[in-house]
Amino acid sequence: MKTNKKRLKGLNIVIDIFIYMFLLLCMLFLFVCILAKKDSDGAVTILGYQTRIVISESMEKCDNTYDQIKKYKIRDIPVKSLVVIKTVPSNGLRQDDFYDKIKIGDVLTFKYVIGTKQETITHRVIKVYEDDKDSFIELRGDNVLLTDNINTTSQIINIDEVNSPNYIIGKVIFKSYTLGTILFALKKPLGMFLIIIIPTLIIMIFEIVKVVNYIYTQKKTKAQKQIESQRVELEMLKQKLKQLENSQEGDWSV
């Protein structure tokens, strides 16, 4: 009986932790919505950081380039991966410092015009150079086997050109295929149902079970107290009856 109670108590603790974590995530989501600033394509920037889901194969693992890029922290970015981007500061001095720290091997997310359409691309820096007036960054996807021109050719961005349609959004500092897959699923009704609605229903069911169990326990405890009280009263009555019988026997003996 004690073992079952310990197990039930342990289960309740786990459920409570899960509930608090879920509420914390909800509060965090609300906080993010308040502070978020949306880019022109809907990407959200929070406190200088941005998250995006990769939808191109241009940064997936490629045997032709893997030996050159395997030493870098950010590599092998499959489709649906989540990338966290440290965005270019708006302050002039901090912006200059940001660009000065960009080096070959860094992965950047940027806007670039392909044909007549401005695309959002995440590629690796393969060259940083200057001419007499301006500074340039050349980028290319790791997966050079793709036939798409966006991925097989490099992109050159003049970081000193003002109001250019080709510009750096920021530097990729983290990537996760697992988190990206989850967030990608959340965008679909089925994913929303499986990841949010079902856990919420489970929490509600557990809470209802806890309430019912509490009410049942309270009733059971009350009933046990009544039984115990009646037992005590019965014992007291038996003792009084016995005393009365002994008293009567004493009277008869006289």
Short mmCIF file of C-alpha atoms in Angstrom, two decimals:
data_model
loop_
_atom_site.label_atom_id
_atom_site.label_comp_id
_atom_site.label_asym_id
_atom_site.label_seq_id
_atom_site.Cartn_x
_atom_site.Cartn_y
_atom_site.Cartn_z
CA MET A 1 0.00 0.00 0.00
CA LYS A 2 2.83 2.37 0.92
CA THR A 3 4.62 1.49 -2.33
CA ASN A 4 1.53 2.42 -4.36
CA LYS A 5 1.24 5.73 -2.50
CA LYS A 6 4.91 6.51 -3.20
CA ARG A 7 4.45 5.71 -6.88
CA LEU A 8 1.32 7.87 -7.05
CA LYS A 9 3.13 10.74 -5.32
CA GLY A 10 6.08 10.40 -7.72
CA LEU A 11 3.70 10.41 -10.70
CA ASN A 12 1.98 13.55 -9.39
CA ILE A 13 5.36 15.30 -9.06
CA VAL A 14 6.27 14.41 -12.66
CA ILE A 15 2.89 15.64 -13.89
CA ASP A 16 3.25 18.90 -11.96
CA ILE A 17 6.73 19.47 -13.44
CA PHE A 18 5.35 18.82 -16.92
CA ILE A 19 2.50 21.28 -16.34
CA TYR A 20 4.84 23.99 -15.06
CA MET A 21 7.15 23.49 -18.03
CA PHE A 22 4.22 23.73 -20.41
CA LEU A 23 3.00 26.94 -18.75
CA LEU A 24 6.55 28.32 -18.84
CA LEU A 25 6.75 27.62 -22.58
CA CYS A 26 3.41 29.36 -23.07
CA MET A 27 4.67 32.41 -21.17
CA LEU A 28 7.90 32.35 -23.17
CA PHE A 29 5.90 32.20 -26.39
CA LEU A 30 3.85 35.19 -25.25
CA PHE A 31 7.04 37.06 -24.32
CA VAL A 32 8.49 36.30 -27.74
CA CYS A 33 5.35 37.57 -29.48
CA ILE A 34 5.57 40.84 -27.55
CA LEU A 35 9.25 41.49 -28.30
CA ALA A 36 9.32 40.07 -31.81
CA LYS A 37 9.96 42.16 -34.87
CA LYS A 38 9.04 40.65 -38.21
CA ASP A 39 11.26 40.84 -41.26
CA SER A 40 9.80 41.59 -44.69
CA ASP A 41 9.41 37.86 -45.32
CA GLY A 42 7.83 37.17 -41.93
CA ALA A 43 10.95 36.02 -40.04
CA VAL A 44 10.93 37.06 -36.38
CA THR A 45 13.85 38.94 -34.77
CA ILE A 46 14.12 38.93 -30.97
CA LEU A 47 16.85 40.85 -29.12
CA GLY A 48 19.14 40.72 -32.13
CA TYR A 49 18.56 37.05 -32.97
CA GLN A 50 16.46 35.44 -35.65
CA THR A 51 15.28 31.91 -36.37
CA ARG A 52 14.56 30.45 -39.77
CA ILE A 53 13.76 27.07 -41.31
CA VAL A 54 16.02 26.00 -44.17
CA ILE A 55 14.03 25.03 -47.26
CA SER A 56 16.88 24.50 -49.73
CA GLU A 57 19.33 21.61 -50.15
CA SER A 58 22.23 23.94 -50.89
CA MET A 59 23.91 23.43 -47.47
CA GLU A 60 23.47 19.68 -47.20
CA LYS A 61 26.51 17.42 -46.95
CA CYS A 62 28.44 17.11 -50.21
CA ASP A 63 31.39 14.74 -50.74
CA ASN A 64 33.06 17.24 -53.07
CA THR A 65 33.36 19.91 -50.38
CA TYR A 66 33.14 18.03 -47.08
CA ASP A 67 36.89 17.75 -46.55
CA GLN A 68 37.22 21.52 -46.75
CA ILE A 69 34.29 22.38 -44.47
CA LYS A 70 34.34 19.54 -41.90
CA LYS A 71 36.53 21.64 -39.57
CA TYR A 72 33.79 24.26 -39.17
CA LYS A 73 31.19 24.15 -36.41
CA ILE A 74 28.24 24.91 -38.73
CA ARG A 75 27.97 22.30 -41.49
CA ASP A 76 25.60 19.69 -42.91
CA ILE A 77 22.36 21.70 -42.81
CA PRO A 78 19.54 19.51 -44.19
CA VAL A 79 16.22 20.81 -45.43
CA LYS A 80 13.82 21.66 -42.54
CA SER A 81 16.72 22.47 -40.19
CA LEU A 82 16.30 25.32 -37.73
CA VAL A 83 19.04 27.95 -37.86
CA VAL A 84 19.60 30.66 -35.25
CA ILE A 85 21.02 33.85 -36.73
CA LYS A 86 22.81 36.67 -34.96
CA THR A 87 21.57 39.62 -36.99
CA VAL A 88 23.68 42.54 -38.22
CA PRO A 89 23.48 45.38 -35.66
CA SER A 90 21.76 48.58 -36.74
CA ASN A 91 24.31 50.73 -34.91
CA GLY A 92 27.06 51.93 -37.25
CA LEU A 93 30.09 51.13 -35.04
CA ARG A 94 28.73 47.77 -33.94
CA GLN A 95 27.85 47.02 -37.55
CA ASP A 96 31.42 47.70 -38.67
CA ASP A 97 32.70 45.44 -35.88
CA PHE A 98 30.28 42.71 -36.98
CA TYR A 99 31.54 42.82 -40.57
CA ASP A 100 35.19 42.98 -39.48
CA LYS A 101 34.75 39.66 -37.64
CA ILE A 102 33.29 37.81 -40.64
CA LYS A 103 35.79 35.29 -41.95
CA ILE A 104 36.04 32.47 -44.46
CA GLY A 105 34.02 29.47 -43.29
CA ASP A 106 31.29 31.47 -41.55
CA VAL A 107 27.72 30.70 -42.58
CA LEU A 108 25.61 33.77 -43.32
CA THR A 109 21.94 34.30 -44.11
CA PHE A 110 21.36 37.06 -46.64
CA LYS A 111 19.02 38.57 -49.19
CA TYR A 112 20.03 38.22 -52.80
CA VAL A 113 18.32 38.99 -56.11
CA ILE A 114 18.15 36.00 -58.45
CA GLY A 115 16.75 37.08 -61.80
CA THR A 116 13.89 39.37 -60.81
CA LYS A 117 13.15 37.84 -57.41
CA GLN A 118 14.82 38.58 -54.09
CA GLU A 119 15.62 35.32 -52.31
CA THR A 120 16.60 34.57 -48.71
CA ILE A 121 19.71 32.35 -48.82
CA THR A 122 21.97 30.69 -46.23
CA HIS A 123 25.46 30.00 -47.62
CA ARG A 124 29.08 29.81 -46.52
CA VAL A 125 31.66 32.59 -46.86
CA ILE A 126 34.36 31.51 -49.32
CA LYS A 127 36.11 34.86 -49.78
CA VAL A 128 36.39 38.27 -48.09
CA TYR A 129 38.12 41.04 -50.02
CA GLU A 130 38.25 44.77 -50.75
CA ASP A 131 38.89 47.06 -53.70
CA ASP A 132 39.82 50.74 -53.63
CA LYS A 133 36.42 51.81 -52.29
CA ASP A 134 34.28 48.94 -51.00
CA SER A 135 34.38 45.64 -49.12
CA PHE A 136 32.91 42.42 -50.50
CA ILE A 137 31.84 39.03 -49.21
CA GLU A 138 31.58 36.04 -51.55
CA LEU A 139 29.37 33.11 -50.54
CA ARG A 140 28.44 29.70 -51.91
CA GLY A 141 26.44 26.66 -50.80
CA ASP A 142 28.32 23.57 -49.61
CA ASN A 143 26.30 21.27 -51.87
CA VAL A 144 27.95 22.15 -55.18
CA LEU A 145 26.44 19.10 -56.92
CA LEU A 146 23.07 20.81 -57.26
CA THR A 147 22.28 22.04 -60.75
CA ASP A 148 20.31 25.06 -59.55
CA ASN A 149 22.21 28.26 -60.32
CA ILE A 150 21.49 29.58 -56.83
CA ASN A 151 23.55 26.75 -55.36
CA THR A 152 26.32 26.10 -57.91
CA THR A 153 27.37 29.71 -58.40
CA SER A 154 28.64 32.09 -55.76
CA GLN A 155 26.98 35.27 -54.58
CA ILE A 156 28.94 38.48 -54.04
CA ILE A 157 27.65 41.13 -51.65
CA ASN A 158 29.01 44.66 -51.41
CA ILE A 159 28.60 45.42 -47.68
CA ASP A 160 29.34 49.12 -48.24
CA GLU A 161 26.59 49.65 -50.79
CA VAL A 162 23.70 51.54 -49.23
CA ASN A 163 20.09 50.39 -49.86
CA SER A 164 21.21 47.42 -51.92
CA PRO A 165 18.71 44.57 -52.47
CA ASN A 166 21.64 42.24 -51.76
CA TYR A 167 22.53 42.44 -48.08
CA ILE A 168 23.54 40.35 -45.06
CA ILE A 169 20.84 39.45 -42.53
CA GLY A 170 23.21 37.86 -40.05
CA LYS A 171 25.53 35.03 -39.07
CA VAL A 172 24.33 31.49 -38.33
CA ILE A 173 25.46 30.50 -34.82
CA PHE A 174 23.38 27.37 -34.26
CA LYS A 175 21.52 24.75 -36.28
CA SER A 176 19.28 21.83 -35.36
CA TYR A 177 17.47 19.45 -37.65
CA THR A 178 15.35 18.05 -34.78
CA LEU A 179 14.03 21.44 -33.62
CA GLY A 180 13.48 22.49 -37.21
CA THR A 181 11.44 19.39 -37.96
CA ILE A 182 9.27 20.04 -34.89
CA LEU A 183 8.69 23.69 -35.80
CA PHE A 184 8.03 22.75 -39.41
CA ALA A 185 5.40 20.26 -38.21
CA LEU A 186 3.81 22.91 -36.00
CA LYS A 187 2.99 24.95 -39.07
CA LYS A 188 0.63 22.20 -40.25
CA PRO A 189 -2.76 21.43 -38.64
CA LEU A 190 -1.83 17.79 -37.95
CA GLY A 191 1.46 18.82 -36.32
CA MET A 192 -0.31 21.42 -34.21
CA PHE A 193 -2.80 18.75 -33.13
CA LEU A 194 -0.14 16.18 -32.23
CA ILE A 195 2.33 18.50 -30.49
CA ILE A 196 0.08 21.01 -28.71
CA ILE A 197 -3.55 19.89 -28.52
CA ILE A 198 -2.91 16.26 -27.49
CA PRO A 199 -0.44 17.16 -24.67
CA THR A 200 -2.92 19.80 -23.47
CA LEU A 201 -5.72 17.22 -23.39
CA ILE A 202 -3.45 14.78 -21.53
CA ILE A 203 -2.68 17.45 -18.93
CA MET A 204 -6.38 18.21 -18.52
CA ILE A 205 -7.18 14.50 -18.10
CA PHE A 206 -4.44 14.06 -15.49
CA GLU A 207 -5.70 17.11 -13.61
CA ILE A 208 -9.27 15.76 -13.64
CA VAL A 209 -7.99 12.39 -12.40
CA LYS A 210 -6.08 14.16 -9.61
CA VAL A 211 -9.18 16.09 -8.54
CA VAL A 212 -11.35 12.96 -8.61
CA ASN A 213 -8.68 11.03 -6.71
CA TYR A 214 -8.45 13.83 -4.13
CA ILE A 215 -12.23 13.86 -3.62
CA TYR A 216 -12.27 10.06 -3.35
CA THR A 217 -9.39 10.13 -0.85
CA GLN A 218 -11.12 12.80 1.23
CA LYS A 219 -14.37 10.80 1.32
CA LYS A 220 -12.47 7.61 2.14
CA THR A 221 -10.55 9.35 4.92
CA LYS A 222 -13.77 10.82 6.33
CA ALA A 223 -15.46 7.42 6.22
CA GLN A 224 -12.48 5.80 7.97
CA LYS A 225 -12.56 8.50 10.66
CA GLN A 226 -16.27 7.89 11.20
CA ILE A 227 -15.71 4.13 11.44
CA GLU A 228 -12.85 4.67 13.87
CA SER A 229 -14.96 7.08 15.91
CA GLN A 230 -17.81 4.56 16.03
CA ARG A 231 -15.36 1.82 17.02
CA VAL A 232 -14.01 3.95 19.86
CA GLU A 233 -17.53 4.78 21.03
CA LEU A 234 -18.45 1.08 20.88
CA GLU A 235 -15.40 0.18 22.95
CA MET A 236 -16.29 2.84 25.49
CA LEU A 237 -19.85 1.49 25.66
CA LYS A 238 -18.54 -2.04 26.15
CA GLN A 239 -16.28 -0.84 28.96
CA LYS A 240 -19.15 1.01 30.63
CA LEU A 241 -21.39 -2.03 30.25
CA LYS A 242 -18.73 -4.24 31.78
CA GLN A 243 -18.26 -1.81 34.65
CA LEU A 244 -22.02 -1.76 35.16
CA GLU A 245 -22.16 -5.57 35.19
CA ASN A 246 -19.29 -5.73 37.67
CA SER A 247 -21.04 -3.17 39.84
CA GLN A 248 -24.28 -5.17 39.81
CA GLU A 249 -22.45 -8.40 40.67
CA GLY A 250 -20.90 -6.57 43.61
CA ASP A 251 -24.31 -5.50 44.84
CA TRP A 252 -25.73 -9.03 44.63
CA SER A 253 -22.80 -10.45 46.57
CA VAL A 254 -23.53 -8.14 49.48
#
